[in-house]
XYZ file of C-alpha atoms in Angstrom:
153
model
C 5.793 -6.543 12.453
C 2.769 -5.624 10.338
C 1.601 -2.100 10.066
C -1.980 -2.883 9.194
C -4.259 -2.039 12.173
C -7.835 -1.059 12.919
C -9.155 1.538 15.208
C -12.796 0.448 14.869
C -14.917 -2.091 12.806
C -15.515 -0.909 9.300
C -18.253 -1.926 6.902
C -17.262 -3.199 3.426
C -18.218 0.211 2.055
C -15.963 1.915 4.721
C -13.172 -0.436 3.808
C -13.451 0.395 0.062
C -13.392 4.176 1.080
C -10.281 3.493 3.144
C -8.532 1.737 0.249
C -9.537 4.667 -2.050
C -7.970 7.063 0.498
C -4.777 5.155 0.613
C -4.461 4.824 -3.127
C -4.888 8.626 -3.304
C -1.477 9.104 -1.704
C 0.793 8.237 -4.659
C 4.506 7.920 -3.537
C 6.739 10.717 -4.721
C 9.156 9.554 -7.311
C 12.452 11.287 -6.074
C 11.666 12.002 -2.406
C 14.483 13.085 -0.206
C 14.624 10.857 3.006
C 13.075 13.571 5.250
C 10.365 14.256 2.642
C 9.668 10.548 2.222
C 9.235 10.153 5.995
C 6.986 13.177 6.314
C 4.845 11.998 3.460
C 4.562 8.550 4.941
C 3.573 9.885 8.409
C 0.951 12.122 6.863
C -0.398 9.255 4.873
C -0.615 7.105 7.846
C -2.243 9.831 9.791
C -4.592 10.685 7.034
C -5.761 6.954 6.815
C -6.024 6.065 10.366
C -6.527 9.500 12.184
C -3.121 9.318 13.891
C 0.220 7.619 13.867
C 0.232 4.748 16.174
C 2.773 4.730 19.045
C 4.453 1.398 18.002
C 5.721 3.058 14.827
C 8.054 5.061 16.997
C 10.163 1.855 17.217
C 10.345 1.504 13.355
C 13.495 2.889 11.800
C 12.703 6.206 10.053
C 14.747 5.118 6.985
C 12.630 1.934 6.583
C 9.161 3.246 7.219
C 8.478 4.939 3.692
C 9.433 1.585 1.981
C 7.507 -0.540 4.402
C 4.413 1.520 4.079
C 4.526 1.610 0.319
C 4.954 -2.157 0.171
C 1.965 -2.629 2.605
C -0.226 -0.460 0.489
C 0.796 -2.166 -2.638
C 0.462 -5.866 -1.433
C -1.970 -5.987 1.496
C -4.308 -3.008 1.223
C -5.518 -3.331 -2.215
C -6.792 -6.151 -4.439
C -4.294 -7.815 -6.785
C -4.179 -11.355 -7.929
C -5.853 -12.052 -4.584
C -8.558 -9.837 -3.123
C -7.992 -8.097 0.395
C -10.195 -10.475 2.277
C -8.102 -13.530 1.020
C -4.970 -11.902 1.916
C -6.101 -11.145 5.404
C -7.238 -14.715 5.825
C -3.744 -16.040 4.616
C -2.198 -13.505 6.949
C -4.217 -14.614 9.892
C -3.383 -18.317 9.136
C 0.380 -17.498 9.044
C 0.106 -15.280 12.219
C -1.586 -18.187 14.015
C 1.346 -20.457 13.112
C 4.251 -18.063 13.956
C 2.526 -17.271 16.532
C 2.104 -13.509 16.719
C -0.568 -12.145 19.064
C -0.343 -8.656 17.421
C -0.775 -10.027 13.919
C -3.549 -12.450 15.028
C -5.562 -9.535 16.552
C -5.059 -7.244 13.575
C -5.438 -9.865 10.841
C -8.649 -11.056 12.315
C -9.857 -7.404 12.331
C -8.700 -6.900 8.786
C -10.423 -10.047 7.636
C -13.634 -8.925 9.237
C -13.380 -5.466 7.829
C -12.795 -6.979 4.322
C -15.947 -8.995 4.764
C -14.845 -12.389 5.998
C -17.308 -14.302 8.186
C -16.498 -15.943 11.514
C -16.703 -19.286 9.717
C -14.158 -18.183 7.169
C -11.791 -16.979 9.798
C -12.220 -20.100 11.734
C -11.593 -22.201 8.618
C -8.492 -20.289 7.663
C -6.966 -20.962 11.168
C -7.921 -24.550 11.019
C -6.452 -25.119 7.617
C -3.165 -23.514 9.078
C -3.430 -26.105 11.933
C -4.067 -29.036 9.801
C -1.030 -27.998 7.530
C 1.072 -27.861 10.679
C -0.199 -31.178 11.946
C 0.573 -33.060 8.686
C 3.901 -31.294 8.252
C 4.798 -32.372 11.694
C 3.961 -35.960 11.049
C 5.612 -36.305 7.622
C 8.854 -34.529 8.702
C 8.994 -36.340 11.994
C 8.493 -39.667 10.208
C 10.988 -38.753 7.677
C 8.647 -39.903 4.876
C 10.443 -40.181 1.524
C 9.618 -37.033 -0.551
C 9.952 -38.710 -3.784
C 7.795 -41.614 -2.718
C 5.215 -39.193 -1.345
C 5.037 -37.321 -4.573
C 4.805 -40.617 -6.401
C 1.948 -41.860 -4.047
C -0.073 -38.757 -4.621
C 0.142 -38.794 -8.553
C 3.152 -36.385 -9.014
C 6.512 -36.801 -10.344
């Protein structure tokens, strides 16, 4: 399950402010488990205005690590920008399929500045990849020959 979610549509400037707010909450180095959970819940509430109900189902012991991972990987630019990450997440979510993720990843992509055309293309690329994967695997195409035919090994 992904923890990224939107309560309203944000402009690119608002998204940048959100990321700055998230970055302002540096994880404590030697938190006790109860302290880490309290810090995490305070950060989530500080960023989103509340702690969403679905997090009641997430194990307390795992939430601080999951939140820190989410902040580090999805909520800030790295080798990929946030918009690209959201489009990748949407394409994967469409293939899983996960209706919760699709809803959130679409919102996250829009909040990060993705256009409707970019969102549509990301989903279409995922569908096309699935199409060819189904064909190649179903026909048991020889992988070595496939690589050779496409200029590889």
